[in-house]
Amino acid sequence: MEGDLSPEGMRDIVAAVVQSRSLYELQLWGNERAPGACVAHVLASSSLRVLSLHHNALDDAGVASLCAGLVRHTALTALYLGNNCIGDAGAARIAHALAGNTSLAHLGLSVNRVGDDGACALAGLVRTNSTLRSLYLSWNKINDAGGRALLHALDANRVLGQLLLTGNDIDVALGYVIEEATRLPRRRISQAPPGDGDAVRAAAHAVVANA
């Protein structure tokens, strides 16, 4: 559902979702009123598995309300929060809320304001989580420090198969290693010999060695 809903309209949707026993996916896009507090109640629905909140001006305060619902809801398999205003504090709250989660497989945070601190918090989640299969962090404000934290977290993770970091301020070689590490999560790419003439891979080895 796309469009700027009134508070009354949002409450009606939340009430309908909570009462539903068959709704699998809910999409709420383009609401400038940042529906974090209202949508937290949506997570009480026992049937909801996919929640998409793109383009909702959702900021760190709104995420705090949403995370209260995440802690209690254990059945959600996909949460998409792209194109919002989520920064480091919001990313850290999400990581904390999902610390004990065993159902979420896909987390989308692309096109937000997540920096190195938020990336490090999410790296902590990656290090301990055993169900997350994709993490989308493209077009944020992550630098090499956050990239290295995510890379090292992959050493302890055998499940995550897709980590997208396009559009961040991360060294090209470091980004290459991270992409390879998610495709081959059971071995460190730094231990694989570079192919003949593959300058990018050789540079990537140097980045990991110095990380």
PDB file of C-alpha atoms in Angstrom:
ATOM      1  CA  MET A   1       0.000   0.000   0.000  1.00  0.00           C
ATOM      2  CA  GLU A   2       1.533   3.288  -1.113  1.00  0.00           C
ATOM      3  CA  GLY A   3       0.615   6.814  -0.083  1.00  0.00           C
ATOM      4  CA  ASP A   4       0.678   9.138   2.913  1.00  0.00           C
ATOM      5  CA  LEU A   5      -1.899   7.650   5.256  1.00  0.00           C
ATOM      6  CA  SER A   6      -3.654   9.602   7.957  1.00  0.00           C
ATOM      7  CA  PRO A   7      -3.194   8.460  11.561  1.00  0.00           C
ATOM      8  CA  GLU A   8      -6.734   7.089  11.472  1.00  0.00           C
ATOM      9  CA  GLY A   9      -6.022   5.190   8.269  1.00  0.00           C
ATOM     10  CA  MET A  10      -2.858   3.739   9.750  1.00  0.00           C
ATOM     11  CA  ARG A  11      -4.696   2.601  12.869  1.00  0.00           C
ATOM     12  CA  ASP A  12      -7.359   0.922  10.735  1.00  0.00           C
ATOM     13  CA  ILE A  13      -4.711  -0.993   8.793  1.00  0.00           C
ATOM     14  CA  VAL A  14      -2.929  -2.057  11.961  1.00  0.00           C
ATOM     15  CA  ALA A  15      -6.171  -3.282  13.493  1.00  0.00           C
ATOM     16  CA  ALA A  16      -7.049  -5.265  10.362  1.00  0.00           C
ATOM     17  CA  VAL A  17      -3.584  -6.844  10.153  1.00  0.00           C
ATOM     18  CA  VAL A  18      -3.533  -7.850  13.815  1.00  0.00           C
ATOM     19  CA  GLN A  19      -6.945  -9.485  13.466  1.00  0.00           C
ATOM     20  CA  SER A  20      -6.006 -11.307  10.280  1.00  0.00           C
ATOM     21  CA  ARG A  21      -4.897 -14.910  10.498  1.00  0.00           C
ATOM     22  CA  SER A  22      -3.870 -15.245   6.866  1.00  0.00           C
ATOM     23  CA  LEU A  23      -1.958 -12.073   5.897  1.00  0.00           C
ATOM     24  CA  TYR A  24       1.541 -13.111   4.867  1.00  0.00           C
ATOM     25  CA  GLU A  25       3.051  -9.843   3.576  1.00  0.00           C
ATOM     26  CA  LEU A  26       2.447  -6.176   4.325  1.00  0.00           C
ATOM     27  CA  GLN A  27       3.914  -3.303   2.290  1.00  0.00           C
ATOM     28  CA  LEU A  28       3.526   0.281   3.497  1.00  0.00           C
ATOM     29  CA  TRP A  29       5.407   2.778   1.331  1.00  0.00           C
ATOM     30  CA  GLY A  30       5.583   6.556   1.145  1.00  0.00           C
ATOM     31  CA  ASN A  31       4.201   7.634   4.508  1.00  0.00           C
ATOM     32  CA  GLU A  32       5.851  10.825   5.710  1.00  0.00           C
ATOM     33  CA  ARG A  33       4.433  10.356   9.185  1.00  0.00           C
ATOM     34  CA  ALA A  34       7.051   7.669   9.929  1.00  0.00           C
ATOM     35  CA  PRO A  35       4.715   4.887  11.115  1.00  0.00           C
ATOM     36  CA  GLY A  36       7.215   3.123  13.380  1.00  0.00           C
ATOM     37  CA  ALA A  37       5.119   3.245  16.533  1.00  0.00           C
ATOM     38  CA  CYS A  38       1.931   2.095  14.804  1.00  0.00           C
ATOM     39  CA  VAL A  39       3.591  -0.598  12.743  1.00  0.00           C
ATOM     40  CA  ALA A  40       5.199  -2.098  15.835  1.00  0.00           C
ATOM     41  CA  HIS A  41       1.728  -3.331  16.736  1.00  0.00           C
ATOM     42  CA  VAL A  42       1.428  -5.010  13.330  1.00  0.00           C
ATOM     43  CA  LEU A  43       4.083  -7.456  14.444  1.00  0.00           C
ATOM     44  CA  ALA A  44       1.550  -8.943  16.832  1.00  0.00           C
ATOM     45  CA  SER A  45      -0.003 -10.676  13.819  1.00  0.00           C
ATOM     46  CA  SER A  46       0.779 -14.367  14.026  1.00  0.00           C
ATOM     47  CA  SER A  47       0.614 -14.855  10.248  1.00  0.00           C
ATOM     48  CA  LEU A  48       2.805 -11.946   9.074  1.00  0.00           C
ATOM     49  CA  ARG A  49       6.096 -13.073   7.564  1.00  0.00           C
ATOM     50  CA  VAL A  50       7.215 -10.172   5.314  1.00  0.00           C
ATOM     51  CA  LEU A  51       7.133  -6.488   6.310  1.00  0.00           C
ATOM     52  CA  SER A  52       8.238  -3.747   3.907  1.00  0.00           C
ATOM     53  CA  LEU A  53       8.444  -0.125   5.058  1.00  0.00           C
ATOM     54  CA  HIS A  54      10.258   1.601   2.187  1.00  0.00           C
ATOM     55  CA  HIS A  55      10.091   5.403   1.841  1.00  0.00           C
ATOM     56  CA  ASN A  56       8.491   6.129   5.200  1.00  0.00           C
ATOM     57  CA  ALA A  57      10.825   8.792   6.638  1.00  0.00           C
ATOM     58  CA  LEU A  58      11.516   6.226   9.358  1.00  0.00           C
ATOM     59  CA  ASP A  59      14.259   7.569  11.619  1.00  0.00           C
ATOM     60  CA  ASP A  60      16.103   6.242  14.659  1.00  0.00           C
ATOM     61  CA  ALA A  61      13.239   7.171  16.990  1.00  0.00           C
ATOM     62  CA  GLY A  62      10.745   5.333  14.808  1.00  0.00           C
ATOM     63  CA  VAL A  63      13.032   2.320  14.674  1.00  0.00           C
ATOM     64  CA  ALA A  64      13.111   2.238  18.474  1.00  0.00           C
ATOM     65  CA  SER A  65       9.343   1.773  18.509  1.00  0.00           C
ATOM     66  CA  LEU A  66       9.499  -0.833  15.774  1.00  0.00           C
ATOM     67  CA  CYS A  67      12.193  -2.790  17.599  1.00  0.00           C
ATOM     68  CA  ALA A  68       9.948  -3.187  20.611  1.00  0.00           C
ATOM     69  CA  GLY A  69       7.705  -5.265  18.370  1.00  0.00           C
ATOM     70  CA  LEU A  70      10.620  -7.124  16.817  1.00  0.00           C
ATOM     71  CA  VAL A  71      11.779  -8.437  20.163  1.00  0.00           C
ATOM     72  CA  ARG A  72       8.396 -10.054  20.749  1.00  0.00           C
ATOM     73  CA  HIS A  73       7.733 -11.247  17.182  1.00  0.00           C
ATOM     74  CA  THR A  74       9.593 -14.419  16.286  1.00  0.00           C
ATOM     75  CA  ALA A  75       7.926 -15.432  12.990  1.00  0.00           C
ATOM     76  CA  LEU A  76       9.004 -12.616  10.624  1.00  0.00           C
ATOM     77  CA  THR A  77      11.251 -13.873   7.817  1.00  0.00           C
ATOM     78  CA  ALA A  78      11.903 -10.625   5.900  1.00  0.00           C
ATOM     79  CA  LEU A  79      12.139  -6.992   7.010  1.00  0.00           C
ATOM     80  CA  TYR A  80      12.778  -4.284   4.415  1.00  0.00           C
ATOM     81  CA  LEU A  81      13.508  -0.749   5.661  1.00  0.00           C
ATOM     82  CA  GLY A  82      15.153   0.816   2.617  1.00  0.00           C
ATOM     83  CA  ASN A  83      14.942   4.482   1.610  1.00  0.00           C
ATOM     84  CA  ASN A  84      14.431   5.837   5.095  1.00  0.00           C
ATOM     85  CA  CYS A  85      16.428   7.978   7.552  1.00  0.00           C
ATOM     86  CA  ILE A  86      17.915   5.255   9.742  1.00  0.00           C
ATOM     87  CA  GLY A  87      21.322   6.055  11.175  1.00  0.00           C
ATOM     88  CA  ASP A  88      23.835   4.365  13.460  1.00  0.00           C
ATOM     89  CA  ALA A  89      21.584   4.392  16.514  1.00  0.00           C
ATOM     90  CA  GLY A  90      18.733   2.824  14.567  1.00  0.00           C
ATOM     91  CA  ALA A  91      20.982   0.142  13.096  1.00  0.00           C
ATOM     92  CA  ALA A  92      22.300  -0.665  16.568  1.00  0.00           C
ATOM     93  CA  ARG A  93      18.756  -0.960  17.907  1.00  0.00           C
ATOM     94  CA  ILE A  94      17.816  -3.328  15.087  1.00  0.00           C
ATOM     95  CA  ALA A  95      20.895  -5.461  15.741  1.00  0.00           C
ATOM     96  CA  HIS A  96      20.049  -5.630  19.437  1.00  0.00           C
ATOM     97  CA  ALA A  97      16.382  -6.463  18.797  1.00  0.00           C
ATOM     98  CA  LEU A  98      17.362  -9.311  16.481  1.00  0.00           C
ATOM     99  CA  ALA A  99      20.082 -10.716  18.741  1.00  0.00           C
ATOM    100  CA  GLY A 100      18.008 -13.712  19.753  1.00  0.00           C
ATOM    101  CA  ASN A 101      15.928 -13.965  16.592  1.00  0.00           C
ATOM    102  CA  THR A 102      15.848 -17.338  14.827  1.00  0.00           C
ATOM    103  CA  SER A 103      13.421 -16.649  11.970  1.00  0.00           C
ATOM    104  CA  LEU A 104      14.537 -13.556  10.024  1.00  0.00           C
ATOM    105  CA  ALA A 105      16.293 -14.470   6.762  1.00  0.00           C
ATOM    106  CA  HIS A 106      16.370 -11.115   4.931  1.00  0.00           C
ATOM    107  CA  LEU A 107      17.120  -7.648   6.310  1.00  0.00           C
ATOM    108  CA  GLY A 108      17.099  -4.601   4.030  1.00  0.00           C
ATOM    109  CA  LEU A 109      18.638  -1.285   5.123  1.00  0.00           C
ATOM    110  CA  SER A 110      19.795   0.147   1.804  1.00  0.00           C
ATOM    111  CA  VAL A 111      19.605   3.903   1.139  1.00  0.00           C
ATOM    112  CA  ASN A 112      19.735   5.044   4.742  1.00  0.00           C
ATOM    113  CA  ARG A 113      22.299   6.857   6.912  1.00  0.00           C
ATOM    114  CA  VAL A 114      24.103   3.933   8.503  1.00  0.00           C
ATOM    115  CA  GLY A 115      27.790   4.633   9.157  1.00  0.00           C
ATOM    116  CA  ASP A 116      30.669   2.690  10.667  1.00  0.00           C
ATOM    117  CA  ASP A 117      29.156   2.484  14.156  1.00  0.00           C
ATOM    118  CA  GLY A 118      25.938   1.032  12.777  1.00  0.00           C
ATOM    119  CA  ALA A 119      27.875  -1.357  10.547  1.00  0.00           C
ATOM    120  CA  CYS A 120      29.892  -2.561  13.555  1.00  0.00           C
ATOM    121  CA  ALA A 121      26.669  -3.191  15.484  1.00  0.00           C
ATOM    122  CA  LEU A 122      25.282  -5.176  12.552  1.00  0.00           C
ATOM    123  CA  ALA A 123      28.589  -7.058  12.343  1.00  0.00           C
ATOM    124  CA  GLY A 124      27.925  -8.236  15.881  1.00  0.00           C
ATOM    125  CA  LEU A 125      24.582  -9.577  14.702  1.00  0.00           C
ATOM    126  CA  VAL A 126      26.206 -11.307  11.718  1.00  0.00           C
ATOM    127  CA  ARG A 127      28.773 -12.901  14.001  1.00  0.00           C
ATOM    128  CA  THR A 128      26.182 -14.659  16.156  1.00  0.00           C
ATOM    129  CA  ASN A 129      23.131 -15.052  13.907  1.00  0.00           C
ATOM    130  CA  SER A 130      22.452 -18.426  12.292  1.00  0.00           C
ATOM    131  CA  THR A 131      19.399 -17.679  10.119  1.00  0.00           C
ATOM    132  CA  LEU A 132      20.073 -14.396   8.274  1.00  0.00           C
ATOM    133  CA  ARG A 133      20.755 -15.133   4.597  1.00  0.00           C
ATOM    134  CA  SER A 134      20.842 -11.643   3.089  1.00  0.00           C
ATOM    135  CA  LEU A 135      21.780  -8.220   4.420  1.00  0.00           C
ATOM    136  CA  TYR A 136      21.334  -5.181   2.194  1.00  0.00           C
ATOM    137  CA  LEU A 137      23.394  -2.120   3.164  1.00  0.00           C
ATOM    138  CA  SER A 138      23.924  -0.421  -0.202  1.00  0.00           C
ATOM    139  CA  TRP A 139      24.064   3.379  -0.408  1.00  0.00           C
ATOM    140  CA  ASN A 140      24.715   4.184   3.211  1.00  0.00           C
ATOM    141  CA  LYS A 141      27.679   5.988   4.845  1.00  0.00           C
ATOM    142  CA  ILE A 142      29.864   3.023   5.691  1.00  0.00           C
ATOM    143  CA  ASN A 143      33.642   3.445   5.435  1.00  0.00           C
ATOM    144  CA  ASP A 144      36.498   0.920   5.635  1.00  0.00           C
ATOM    145  CA  ALA A 145      36.191   0.457   9.418  1.00  0.00           C
ATOM    146  CA  GLY A 146      32.616  -0.727   9.104  1.00  0.00           C
ATOM    147  CA  GLY A 147      33.485  -2.833   6.078  1.00  0.00           C
ATOM    148  CA  ARG A 148      36.302  -4.594   7.936  1.00  0.00           C
ATOM    149  CA  ALA A 149      34.018  -5.271  10.911  1.00  0.00           C
ATOM    150  CA  LEU A 150      31.494  -6.928   8.615  1.00  0.00           C
ATOM    151  CA  LEU A 151      34.226  -8.907   6.863  1.00  0.00           C
ATOM    152  CA  HIS A 152      35.657 -10.279  10.094  1.00  0.00           C
ATOM    153  CA  ALA A 153      32.148 -11.142  11.316  1.00  0.00           C
ATOM    154  CA  LEU A 154      31.772 -13.410   8.301  1.00  0.00           C
ATOM    155  CA  ASP A 155      34.531 -15.618   9.705  1.00  0.00           C
ATOM    156  CA  ALA A 156      32.046 -16.822  12.324  1.00  0.00           C
ATOM    157  CA  ASN A 157      29.035 -16.984   9.999  1.00  0.00           C
ATOM    158  CA  ARG A 158      28.238 -19.947   7.769  1.00  0.00           C
ATOM    159  CA  VAL A 159      24.780 -18.892   6.607  1.00  0.00           C
ATOM    160  CA  LEU A 160      24.835 -15.332   5.218  1.00  0.00           C
ATOM    161  CA  GLY A 161      25.005 -15.622   1.442  1.00  0.00           C
ATOM    162  CA  GLN A 162      24.430 -12.036   0.301  1.00  0.00           C
ATOM    163  CA  LEU A 163      25.894  -8.863   1.767  1.00  0.00           C
ATOM    164  CA  LEU A 164      25.407  -5.810  -0.464  1.00  0.00           C
ATOM    165  CA  LEU A 165      27.546  -2.720   0.176  1.00  0.00           C
ATOM    166  CA  THR A 166      27.445  -0.918  -3.181  1.00  0.00           C
ATOM    167  CA  GLY A 167      27.465   2.861  -2.917  1.00  0.00           C
ATOM    168  CA  ASN A 168      29.352   3.134   0.361  1.00  0.00           C
ATOM    169  CA  ASP A 169      32.778   4.715   0.832  1.00  0.00           C
ATOM    170  CA  ILE A 170      34.587   1.378   1.074  1.00  0.00           C
ATOM    171  CA  ASP A 171      37.889   0.583  -0.603  1.00  0.00           C
ATOM    172  CA  VAL A 172      37.287  -1.296  -3.864  1.00  0.00           C
ATOM    173  CA  ALA A 173      39.546  -4.185  -2.892  1.00  0.00           C
ATOM    174  CA  LEU A 174      37.919  -4.533   0.523  1.00  0.00           C
ATOM    175  CA  GLY A 175      34.484  -4.537  -1.090  1.00  0.00           C
ATOM    176  CA  TYR A 176      35.651  -7.258  -3.471  1.00  0.00           C
ATOM    177  CA  VAL A 177      36.787  -9.464  -0.596  1.00  0.00           C
ATOM    178  CA  ILE A 178      33.485  -8.994   1.246  1.00  0.00           C
ATOM    179  CA  GLU A 179      31.497  -9.985  -1.826  1.00  0.00           C
ATOM    180  CA  GLU A 180      33.667 -13.064  -2.311  1.00  0.00           C
ATOM    181  CA  ALA A 181      33.403 -13.988   1.359  1.00  0.00           C
ATOM    182  CA  THR A 182      29.612 -14.138   1.166  1.00  0.00           C
ATOM    183  CA  ARG A 183      29.764 -16.308  -1.926  1.00  0.00           C
ATOM    184  CA  LEU A 184      32.305 -18.613  -0.290  1.00  0.00           C
ATOM    185  CA  PRO A 185      31.491 -18.283   3.418  1.00  0.00           C
ATOM    186  CA  ARG A 186      33.312 -21.434   4.540  1.00  0.00           C
ATOM    187  CA  ARG A 187      36.819 -20.225   3.774  1.00  0.00           C
ATOM    188  CA  ARG A 188      38.751 -16.996   4.071  1.00  0.00           C
ATOM    189  CA  ILE A 189      39.333 -15.490   0.660  1.00  0.00           C
ATOM    190  CA  SER A 190      42.717 -14.283   1.884  1.00  0.00           C
ATOM    191  CA  GLN A 191      43.832 -17.909   1.922  1.00  0.00           C
ATOM    192  CA  ALA A 192      42.960 -18.509  -1.731  1.00  0.00           C
ATOM    193  CA  PRO A 193      45.826 -17.867  -4.184  1.00  0.00           C
ATOM    194  CA  PRO A 194      45.127 -15.063  -6.666  1.00  0.00           C
ATOM    195  CA  GLY A 195      44.611 -15.945 -10.299  1.00  0.00           C
ATOM    196  CA  ASP A 196      47.298 -15.024 -12.805  1.00  0.00           C
ATOM    197  CA  GLY A 197      47.085 -11.377 -13.692  1.00  0.00           C
ATOM    198  CA  ASP A 198      44.244 -10.696 -11.278  1.00  0.00           C
ATOM    199  CA  ALA A 199      45.423  -7.400  -9.819  1.00  0.00           C
ATOM    200  CA  VAL A 200      42.163  -6.671  -8.052  1.00  0.00           C
ATOM    201  CA  ARG A 201      42.236  -9.955  -6.163  1.00  0.00           C
ATOM    202  CA  ALA A 202      45.888  -9.448  -5.256  1.00  0.00           C
ATOM    203  CA  ALA A 203      45.053  -6.018  -3.849  1.00  0.00           C
ATOM    204  CA  ALA A 204      42.180  -7.578  -1.937  1.00  0.00           C
ATOM    205  CA  HIS A 205      44.572  -9.976  -0.225  1.00  0.00           C
ATOM    206  CA  ALA A 206      46.644  -7.018   0.943  1.00  0.00           C
ATOM    207  CA  VAL A 207      43.565  -5.310   2.356  1.00  0.00           C
ATOM    208  CA  VAL A 208      42.594  -8.375   4.381  1.00  0.00           C
ATOM    209  CA  ALA A 209      46.156  -8.917   5.571  1.00  0.00           C
ATOM    210  CA  ASN A 210      46.235  -5.371   6.953  1.00  0.00           C
ATOM    211  CA  ALA A 211      42.700  -5.356   8.313  1.00  0.00           C
TER     212      ALA A 211
END
